[in-house]
Coordinates of C-alpha atoms in Angstrom, one line a residue:
M771 CA -15.5 -5.8 40.5
A772 CA -17.1 -8.3 38.4
A773 CA -16.8 -12.4 39.3
S774 CA -14.8 -11.9 35.4
Q775 CA -12.5 -9.3 36.0
V776 CA -9.7 -9.1 38.9
T777 CA -7.4 -6.2 39.7
L778 CA -3.3 -6.8 38.4
G779 CA -1.9 -4.0 40.4
N780 CA -2.0 -0.4 42.4
T781 CA -0.2 1.8 39.5
L782 CA -2.2 4.4 41.5
R783 CA -6.0 5.4 42.4
A784 CA -7.2 8.9 41.3
E785 CA -10.4 10.8 41.6
R786 CA -13.1 10.1 37.9
R787 CA -12.4 12.6 35.3
P788 CA -16.3 13.9 34.8
R789 CA -17.5 12.6 32.4
D790 CA -18.9 15.1 29.7
A791 CA -15.1 15.6 30.2
E792 CA -13.0 15.9 26.6
P793 CA -9.4 13.9 26.9
P794 CA -6.6 15.6 27.9
L795 CA -4.3 17.2 24.6
D796 CA -1.4 14.9 26.5
L797 CA -3.4 12.1 25.6
A798 CA -1.6 12.7 21.8
V799 CA 1.4 11.7 22.8
V800 CA -0.2 8.4 24.6
I801 CA -1.6 7.9 21.0
D802 CA 1.7 8.1 19.0
T803 CA 3.2 5.6 21.3
L804 CA -0.1 3.1 20.3
P805 CA 2.0 1.6 17.2
I806 CA 4.9 0.1 18.8
L807 CA 2.9 -0.9 21.6
A808 CA 0.6 -3.3 20.4
D809 CA 4.0 -4.5 18.2
L810 CA 5.7 -5.1 21.5
L811 CA 2.4 -6.1 23.6
R812 CA 1.9 -8.6 20.9
C813 CA -1.9 -7.3 21.0
D814 CA -4.8 -5.1 20.1
V815 CA -4.9 -2.2 21.4
T816 CA -7.1 1.1 21.4
L817 CA -7.5 4.1 24.2
F818 CA -10.8 4.9 26.0
H819 CA -12.0 8.0 27.1
L820 CA -15.5 8.7 28.4
D821 CA -18.4 10.3 26.3
G822 CA -21.4 10.8 29.3
P823 CA -21.6 7.9 30.7
T824 CA -19.9 5.8 28.4
P825 CA -16.6 4.6 27.0
V826 CA -16.2 6.1 23.4
G827 CA -12.9 4.3 21.2
I828 CA -10.3 7.5 20.3
A829 CA -8.1 5.7 18.5
T830 CA -7.4 2.2 18.3
T831 CA -4.2 -0.6 16.3
R832 CA -3.9 -4.0 16.0
P833 CA -0.2 -5.2 15.7
Q834 CA 1.5 -6.2 12.7
T835 CA 4.1 -9.1 15.6
V836 CA 1.4 -11.3 15.4
P837 CA -2.9 -12.1 14.4
S838 CA -4.7 -8.7 15.7
V839 CA -7.9 -10.7 17.2
R840 CA -10.3 -8.2 15.6
S841 CA -10.8 -8.6 12.4
G842 CA -12.1 -5.8 10.1
P843 CA -10.8 -2.9 8.3
G844 CA -10.6 -0.4 10.1
G845 CA -8.7 -2.3 12.7
S846 CA -10.1 -3.4 16.1
R847 CA -13.5 -2.8 16.9
W848 CA -14.0 -3.3 20.5
D849 CA -17.9 -3.9 19.9
D850 CA -18.2 -6.4 23.0
P851 CA -20.6 -4.1 25.7
S852 CA -19.0 -6.1 28.4
I853 CA -15.9 -4.3 28.5
E854 CA -17.4 -1.8 29.0
P855 CA -17.8 -2.3 33.2
A856 CA -14.2 -2.5 33.1
I857 CA -13.5 0.0 31.9
L858 CA -15.6 2.1 33.9
N859 CA -14.0 -0.4 36.8
V860 CA -10.5 1.4 36.0
F861 CA -11.6 5.4 35.8
D862 CA -13.3 4.5 39.4
T863 CA -10.8 2.9 41.1
G864 CA -6.7 3.8 39.2
R865 CA -6.5 -0.1 39.2
S866 CA -6.1 -2.2 36.4
A867 CA -8.2 -4.6 35.4
R868 CA -8.3 -7.8 34.0
R869 CA -10.9 -10.4 32.1
L870 CA -11.2 -13.5 30.9
T871 CA -14.2 -12.8 27.9
R872 CA -16.9 -16.0 26.9
Q873 CA -17.1 -14.0 23.3
L874 CA -15.1 -16.0 21.0
V875 CA -13.3 -14.2 18.5
Q876 CA -11.8 -16.4 15.9
G877 CA -12.7 -19.7 17.3
T878 CA -10.9 -18.9 21.1
P879 CA -11.4 -16.2 24.1
T880 CA -9.7 -14.0 24.4
V881 CA -7.9 -12.0 27.7
Q882 CA -8.4 -8.3 27.7
D883 CA -5.9 -6.3 29.6
V884 CA -7.4 -2.9 30.8
F885 CA -4.7 -0.3 32.3
P886 CA -5.4 3.7 33.2
V887 CA -4.3 6.7 32.4
S888 CA -3.7 9.4 34.9
R889 CA -2.6 13.0 34.9
D890 CA -2.4 14.8 37.4
G891 CA -3.9 12.6 39.7
R892 CA -6.8 11.8 37.7
V893 CA -7.8 9.4 34.9
V894 CA -8.2 11.2 31.6
A895 CA -8.5 7.7 30.3
A896 CA -8.2 3.5 29.3
L897 CA -5.7 1.5 28.0
A898 CA -7.4 -1.4 26.3
C899 CA -5.3 -5.0 25.0
E900 CA -6.6 -8.0 24.1
M901 CA -5.4 -11.0 22.8
G902 CA -6.5 -14.3 21.8
V903 CA -5.5 -16.4 25.0
I904 CA -3.0 -18.5 23.9
E905 CA -0.9 -15.6 22.8
H906 CA -1.7 -14.8 26.2
E907 CA -0.1 -18.2 27.7
R908 CA 2.8 -18.8 25.2
Q909 CA 3.6 -14.8 26.6
R910 CA 3.7 -15.4 30.3
R911 CA 5.9 -18.2 29.1
R912 CA 8.5 -15.8 27.6
S913 CA 11.4 -14.4 30.3
P914 CA 10.2 -12.6 32.9
I915 CA 13.3 -10.2 33.0
Y916 CA 11.5 -9.6 28.8
R917 CA 8.1 -9.3 30.2
R918 CA 9.3 -6.7 33.4
A919 CA 10.8 -5.0 30.4
L920 CA 7.7 -4.3 28.2
E921 CA 5.6 -3.8 31.2
S922 CA 7.8 -0.6 32.4
F923 CA 7.7 0.7 28.8
R924 CA 3.8 0.3 29.0
V925 CA 4.1 2.5 31.7
A926 CA 5.7 4.7 30.8
A927 CA 4.3 4.4 26.9
L928 CA 1.3 6.0 28.9
E929 CA 2.4 8.3 31.3
G930 CA 4.2 10.1 28.2
R931 CA 7.7 9.4 28.8
V932 CA 8.5 7.9 25.3
H933 CA 9.8 9.4 23.1
G934 CA 11.2 9.5 19.1
A935 CA 7.6 6.9 18.8
T936 CA 6.9 8.8 15.4
R937 CA 9.6 7.8 13.4
L938 CA 9.6 3.5 14.0
S939 CA 8.4 1.3 11.0
R940 CA 5.3 -1.1 12.3
L941 CA 7.5 -3.9 13.5
G942 CA 7.1 -7.8 12.1
E943 CA 5.8 -10.9 12.9
H944 CA 10.0 -12.6 12.0
D945 CA 11.8 -9.2 14.1
G946 CA 14.4 -10.6 16.5
P947 CA 13.5 -8.9 19.7
F948 CA 16.8 -8.6 22.8
L949 CA 16.8 -6.1 26.1
V950 CA 20.7 -5.2 27.3
D951 CA 20.0 -3.5 30.6
A952 CA 22.0 -0.1 31.3
Q953 CA 25.5 -1.7 31.8
G954 CA 25.2 -3.3 28.6
Q955 CA 24.4 -6.3 29.0
I956 CA 22.4 -8.7 27.2
I957 CA 19.9 -10.1 29.7
Y958 CA 17.6 -11.1 27.3
I959 CA 17.2 -12.8 23.5
S960 CA 14.8 -14.4 21.6
S961 CA 15.3 -17.2 19.9
V962 CA 15.0 -14.8 16.2
A963 CA 18.3 -12.5 17.5
E964 CA 20.0 -15.3 17.8
S965 CA 19.5 -17.0 14.6
I966 CA 20.1 -14.1 12.7
Y967 CA 23.6 -13.1 15.0
R968 CA 24.4 -17.1 14.2
K969 CA 24.2 -16.2 10.6
L970 CA 26.2 -13.0 11.1
G971 CA 28.9 -15.5 11.9
Y972 CA 28.4 -15.5 16.3
G973 CA 28.6 -18.9 17.1
R974 CA 28.0 -19.2 21.2
S975 CA 25.2 -17.3 22.7
M976 CA 24.9 -13.8 23.1
L977 CA 23.1 -13.8 26.0
H978 CA 24.6 -12.5 29.2
Q979 CA 27.4 -11.0 26.3
P980 CA 28.5 -7.4 26.5
V981 CA 26.3 -5.1 23.8
M982 CA 30.0 -3.7 23.1
G983 CA 31.1 -6.5 21.1
L984 CA 28.3 -5.7 18.5
T985 CA 28.8 -3.0 16.5
T986 CA 26.0 -1.4 15.0
D987 CA 23.6 -2.4 18.1
E988 CA 26.4 -0.6 19.5
S989 CA 25.2 2.6 18.4
G990 CA 21.4 2.1 18.4
F991 CA 22.3 1.0 22.2
Q992 CA 24.4 4.3 22.9
H993 CA 22.4 6.6 21.0
A994 CA 19.1 5.5 23.1
I995 CA 21.0 5.8 26.3
D996 CA 21.9 9.2 25.9
R997 CA 19.5 10.7 23.8
R998 CA 16.6 9.1 25.8
E999 CA 15.2 8.8 22.9
C1000 CA 13.6 5.6 20.4
M1001 CA 15.5 4.9 16.5
E1002 CA 15.4 3.2 13.6
Y1003 CA 18.6 2.7 11.3
Q1004 CA 19.7 0.1 8.7
S1005 CA 23.0 -1.6 8.8
V1006 CA 24.9 -3.6 6.8
E1007 CA 27.7 -6.9 8.4
G1008 CA 29.3 -8.3 5.0
T1009 CA 26.4 -9.2 2.8
F1010 CA 23.5 -8.9 5.7
H1011 CA 21.1 -6.4 4.6
L1012 CA 20.1 -5.2 8.6
H1013 CA 16.8 -3.5 9.9
R1014 CA 17.3 -2.9 13.2
W1015 CA 15.5 -0.6 15.9
A1016 CA 16.8 1.1 19.4
I1017 CA 14.0 1.3 21.9
P1018 CA 15.0 3.1 25.7
V1019 CA 12.8 1.7 28.3
P1020 CA 12.9 4.6 31.3
S1021 CA 12.6 3.9 34.7
P1022 CA 9.2 4.2 36.4
A1023 CA 8.3 7.6 37.9
G1024 CA 7.7 5.9 41.0
P1025 CA 8.8 2.3 43.1
G1026 CA 9.4 0.6 39.9
F1027 CA 9.6 -2.8 38.0
L1028 CA 13.6 -4.2 37.1
R1029 CA 15.0 -2.4 40.0
R1030 CA 17.7 -4.6 40.5
F1031 CA 19.2 -3.6 37.3
R1032 CA 18.9 -0.1 37.6
V1033 CA 22.4 1.9 37.3
A1034 CA 22.4 5.7 39.9
A1035 CA 21.9 8.8 38.2
R1036 CA 20.2 6.9 35.3
D1037 CA 16.3 7.4 34.8
L1038 CA 16.6 4.0 32.3
E1039 CA 15.9 1.0 32.4
G1040 CA 17.6 -0.1 29.9
V1041 CA 17.0 -0.7 26.0
I1042 CA 15.0 -3.5 23.9
L1043 CA 16.9 -3.6 20.6
I1044 CA 14.8 -5.4 17.6
V1045 CA 17.3 -6.5 15.0
R1046 CA 15.6 -7.9 11.4
D1047 CA 17.0 -9.7 8.3
E1048 CA 16.3 -7.8 5.4
T1049 CA 19.1 -9.0 2.6
E1050 CA 16.5 -12.3 1.4
E1051 CA 14.4 -9.5 0.4
R1052 CA 16.6 -6.7 -0.4
F1053 CA 18.2 -9.7 -2.4
R1054 CA 14.5 -10.4 -4.4
T1055 CA 13.8 -7.0 -4.5
Q1056 CA 16.7 -6.3 -6.3
E1057 CA 16.5 -9.4 -8.7
L1058 CA 12.9 -7.5 -9.4
L1059 CA 14.6 -4.2 -10.5
I1060 CA 17.2 -6.5 -12.7
K1061 CA 14.0 -8.6 -14.4
S1062 CA 12.5 -4.9 -15.2
A1063 CA 15.0 -3.5 -16.6
L1064 CA 15.8 -5.6 -19.2
I1065 CA 11.9 -5.8 -19.5
Q1066 CA 11.6 -1.9 -20.4
E1067 CA 15.3 -2.2 -22.1
I1068 CA 13.4 -4.8 -24.6
H1069 CA 10.2 -3.1 -24.7
H1070 CA 12.9 -0.6 -26.6
R1071 CA 13.7 -2.4 -28.6
V1072 CA 10.3 -3.4 -30.2
K1073 CA 8.8 -0.3 -30.9
N1074 CA 13.0 0.9 -32.2
N1075 CA 12.3 -2.2 -34.3
L1076 CA 8.4 -1.4 -35.3
Q1077 CA 10.0 1.7 -35.8
T1078 CA 12.2 1.2 -38.5
V1079 CA 10.1 -1.6 -40.5
A1080 CA 7.2 1.7 -40.3
A1081 CA 10.2 3.8 -41.8
L1082 CA 10.8 1.7 -44.5
L1083 CA 7.8 1.1 -45.6
R1084 CA 7.5 4.7 -45.8
L1085 CA 10.8 4.7 -47.9
Q1086 CA 9.1 1.9 -50.2
A1087 CA 5.8 4.1 -50.1
R1088 CA 7.8 6.9 -51.4
R1089 CA 8.5 5.2 -54.5
S1090 CA 5.3 3.5 -55.1
E1091 CA 3.9 4.6 -58.0
S1092 CA -0.1 3.4 -57.7
T1093 CA -2.2 5.4 -55.5
E1094 CA -4.0 2.3 -54.1
V1095 CA -0.3 0.0 -52.7
H1096 CA 0.6 4.2 -51.0
D1097 CA -2.7 3.8 -49.1
I1098 CA -2.5 0.6 -48.7
L1099 CA 1.3 1.0 -47.2
R1100 CA 0.2 3.8 -45.8
Q1101 CA -2.8 2.2 -43.1
T1102 CA 0.1 -0.5 -42.6
I1103 CA 2.5 2.3 -41.5
N1104 CA 0.0 3.4 -38.9
R1105 CA -1.0 0.4 -37.9
I1106 CA 2.7 -0.5 -36.9
L1107 CA 3.5 2.9 -35.1
S1108 CA -0.1 2.3 -33.0
I1109 CA 1.8 -0.9 -31.7
A1110 CA 5.5 1.0 -31.0
V1111 CA 3.1 3.7 -29.5
V1112 CA 2.2 0.9 -26.8
H1113 CA 6.1 -0.3 -26.6
E1114 CA 7.3 2.8 -26.1
F1115 CA 4.8 4.0 -22.9
L1116 CA 6.0 0.2 -21.7
A1117 CA 10.0 0.6 -22.2
H1118 CA 9.3 3.9 -20.1
D1119 CA 6.2 2.8 -17.7
Q1120 CA 8.0 0.9 -14.5
S1121 CA 4.1 -0.7 -15.1
D1122 CA 2.4 -3.3 -16.4
A1123 CA -0.5 -1.0 -16.7
I1124 CA -0.5 1.3 -19.6
D1125 CA -2.5 5.0 -19.3
V1126 CA -5.1 4.9 -21.9
K1127 CA -5.9 8.2 -22.5
D1128 CA -2.0 8.9 -23.4
V1129 CA -2.2 6.2 -25.4
C1130 CA -4.7 7.9 -28.1
Q1131 CA -3.4 11.7 -26.8
R1132 CA -0.3 9.6 -29.1
L1133 CA -2.6 8.0 -31.5
V1134 CA -4.5 11.1 -32.5
T1135 CA -1.0 13.5 -32.8
E1136 CA 0.6 10.4 -35.1
V1137 CA -2.6 10.2 -37.6
S1138 CA -3.3 14.0 -37.5
Q1139 CA 0.2 14.1 -38.7
S1140 CA -0.2 11.0 -41.4
Q1141 CA -3.5 13.5 -42.3
F1142 CA -4.3 11.6 -46.5
D1143 CA -5.3 15.2 -47.6
P1144 CA -3.0 18.2 -47.1
D1145 CA -5.7 20.2 -47.6
K1146 CA -8.4 19.2 -45.5
S1147 CA -8.7 20.4 -41.3
I1148 CA -9.5 17.7 -39.7
R1149 CA -10.0 18.6 -35.6
F1150 CA -9.0 15.4 -33.2
R1151 CA -10.4 15.4 -30.1
V1152 CA -9.9 13.7 -27.1
D1153 CA -11.7 13.2 -23.3
G1154 CA -13.2 11.3 -20.8
S1155 CA -11.4 9.7 -17.7
D1156 CA -8.0 8.3 -17.5
F1157 CA -7.7 4.7 -16.6
R1158 CA -4.8 1.7 -17.0
L1159 CA -5.2 -1.2 -18.5
P1160 CA -2.5 -3.5 -18.8
A1161 CA 0.0 -4.5 -22.0
Q1162 CA -2.0 -7.0 -24.3
Q1163 CA -5.1 -5.3 -23.5
A1164 CA -3.3 -2.0 -24.3
T1165 CA -2.1 -3.5 -27.6
S1166 CA -5.7 -4.2 -28.9
C1167 CA -7.4 -1.0 -28.2
A1168 CA -4.9 1.0 -29.3
L1169 CA -5.1 -0.4 -32.9
I1170 CA -9.3 -0.1 -32.2
V1171 CA -8.2 3.1 -32.2
N1172 CA -5.9 3.7 -35.1
E1173 CA -8.8 2.0 -37.2
L1174 CA -12.2 4.3 -36.2
L1175 CA -9.1 7.7 -36.4
Q1176 CA -8.7 7.1 -39.5
N1177 CA -11.8 5.0 -41.8
S1178 CA -12.9 8.2 -39.9
V1179 CA -10.3 10.9 -42.0
K1180 CA -11.0 8.2 -44.8
H1181 CA -14.6 8.0 -45.7
A1182 CA -15.9 10.7 -43.0
F1183 CA -15.3 14.0 -44.8
V1184 CA -15.7 13.3 -48.3
G1185 CA -16.4 15.9 -50.4
R1186 CA -15.7 18.5 -47.2
N1187 CA -12.4 20.4 -46.4
H1188 CA -12.5 20.4 -42.5
G1189 CA -14.9 18.2 -39.8
T1190 CA -14.7 17.1 -36.1
V1191 CA -13.3 14.0 -34.4
T1192 CA -13.9 13.3 -30.9
L1193 CA -12.2 10.1 -28.5
L1194 CA -14.2 9.8 -26.2
L1195 CA -13.0 7.1 -23.0
D1196 CA -15.2 6.1 -19.5
A1197 CA -14.6 3.4 -16.8
S1198 CA -16.8 2.4 -14.3
D1199 CA -17.4 -0.9 -12.4
E1200 CA -14.6 -2.9 -13.8
R1201 CA -16.5 -2.2 -17.9
C1202 CA -14.5 0.4 -20.0
R1203 CA -15.9 2.0 -23.0
I1204 CA -14.1 3.6 -26.0
V1205 CA -16.2 6.2 -28.3
V1206 CA -15.5 7.3 -31.6
V1207 CA -17.5 10.0 -33.8
D1208 CA -17.2 11.6 -36.3
D1209 CA -19.2 14.3 -37.6
G1210 CA -18.6 14.0 -40.9
C1211 CA -21.0 12.1 -44.1
G1212 CA -22.4 9.5 -42.3
V1213 CA -23.1 6.0 -43.2
G1214 CA -23.1 5.4 -46.9
P1215 CA -24.7 3.1 -49.5
G1216 CA -23.9 -0.9 -48.7
F1217 CA -22.2 0.3 -45.5
E1218 CA -22.9 -3.1 -43.2
T1219 CA -23.3 -1.1 -39.4
R1220 CA -24.2 -4.4 -38.9
H1221 CA -21.5 -7.2 -39.0
G1222 CA -19.3 -4.3 -38.6
G1223 CA -18.6 -3.5 -41.6
S1224 CA -17.3 -3.8 -45.0
L1225 CA -14.0 -2.5 -44.6
L1226 CA -10.6 -4.2 -44.0
G1227 CA -10.5 -1.6 -41.2
L1228 CA -13.7 -2.2 -39.4
H1229 CA -13.6 -6.2 -39.8
I1230 CA -10.1 -6.1 -38.1
V1231 CA -11.4 -4.2 -35.1
R1232 CA -14.4 -6.2 -35.2
T1233 CA -12.0 -9.2 -34.9
L1234 CA -10.0 -7.0 -32.4
V1235 CA -12.8 -6.3 -30.4
R1236 CA -14.7 -9.6 -29.9
E1237 CA -11.0 -12.7 -30.5
D1238 CA -8.9 -10.0 -28.2
L1239 CA -11.2 -7.9 -25.7
R1240 CA -14.2 -10.1 -25.6
G1241 CA -15.9 -7.1 -25.8
E1242 CA -18.4 -5.6 -27.8
L1243 CA -19.1 -3.3 -31.2
A1244 CA -21.8 -0.4 -31.5
L1245 CA -21.8 1.2 -35.1
E1246 CA -24.6 4.3 -35.4
G1247 CA -24.8 6.4 -38.4
R1248 CA -26.9 8.3 -40.3
P1249 CA -26.5 9.5 -43.7
G1250 CA -25.0 13.6 -43.1
Q1251 CA -25.2 12.8 -39.6
G1252 CA -21.7 10.9 -38.6
L1253 CA -20.5 7.8 -37.3
R1254 CA -20.7 6.4 -33.7
A1255 CA -18.1 3.2 -32.6
T1256 CA -18.8 2.4 -29.1
I1257 CA -16.3 -0.3 -28.0
T1258 CA -16.6 -1.8 -24.6
F1259 CA -15.2 -4.4 -22.2
A1260 CA -14.8 -5.2 -19.1
Q1261 CA -11.3 -4.8 -17.3
H1262 CA -8.6 -7.2 -16.9
P1263 CA -7.0 -7.6 -13.8
G1264 CA -3.9 -4.8 -13.2
G1265 CA -5.8 -2.2 -15.3
R1266 CA -7.1 0.1 -12.9
T1267 CA -8.9 3.6 -13.0
N1268 CA -7.8 7.2 -12.2
D1269 CA -7.9 9.8 -9.6
V1270 CA -8.4 12.7 -11.3

């Protein structure tokens, strides 16, 4: 063994597994326990098997109770080739090994422990655990009783004797573990757990107290004892919301640890109970739900008020004898309703981002139902990708699309009784593009495409694109060949492209 490695124990001397063999199927049981192992042991864990002469990681998990020593999107990365001799030595000897790395990870050396995973007298895999030297020293100073319990749990996990681990959610940095022996006495309690129980009204230390006095903890303890499986549950004590875990610690199959705490005819050393105070989190979540409901109600009322204003203007338009006033009021009504559509979506969607394609579909329906000339048959089509925008951008887009649709309906099909208006949507690379194209008469005399047109509607479009969206407007068309309006702008934070 290299000088940087020291043998930790004689867990098992086993024959070496053939280098070209596939990992056994029952390693899936070990893989299922890696998340809880990483969180309890407070280290990065990786399971290796041999692929020819080379150790290959088949599963890896970073802890959530402490910062990982290995950065990267995929979790822990064992890219240090110097660990290979330690892993191969474990496969050869069946004995665990420890090494202090010389390679600095986030400015500090790390401690790597490698343990054999054996089946039927053969080493079939190796578990590598890595933590920073500071965390290693912190763990070394913890209660010997708790450290031995974690060692027993680790041994049982590698032997495939931990059940129910897949049902457990991940632990967190502020969770409080404590250890109860098989007789129901608390033999270790962390400072975090002590603090939580003090808030619950337990004045004295819980160490050496029976767990039977803690009603919700007793039920979790009893479940773990009776069923020999991990359990996770939630409880309410007064105004406190608690999240709890009960993790049985199986006794070693052979001569084991914590022997003095063993009870005859029992195969458990005890139970690790973990408590998390979720009261503040629940309170914040409830506050957010209330605020979200209030905001949705406000959007609902704004939508109703806008529709009321539109109804009053519609009534006024019907009474007007002036065609010019009638047209102006009708355009104003459509503008108001386009804003109301956005508020309607915000009233029914808890997200602050709005699906622009859904809004455009609604606008097309509104415009088609209010066509100026009922004798004309104008078809509308909405195509392209879905994407979501924040409320402010979505409102501007709704107004812009409404103006362009109305412009096409009113001006594109003069002298014709049919036509098609197509609305195309596209979003990529954080840039959004909205295109409204018709097959109408195209650009007429005196129309200024360069400056956005001389019509009021296109003037509104140009202003919204420049001032609100900070985007660009391009108008293309020729007489008899229709008009194409393209709006391009950047997607603000809060919006996103939908996967379809």
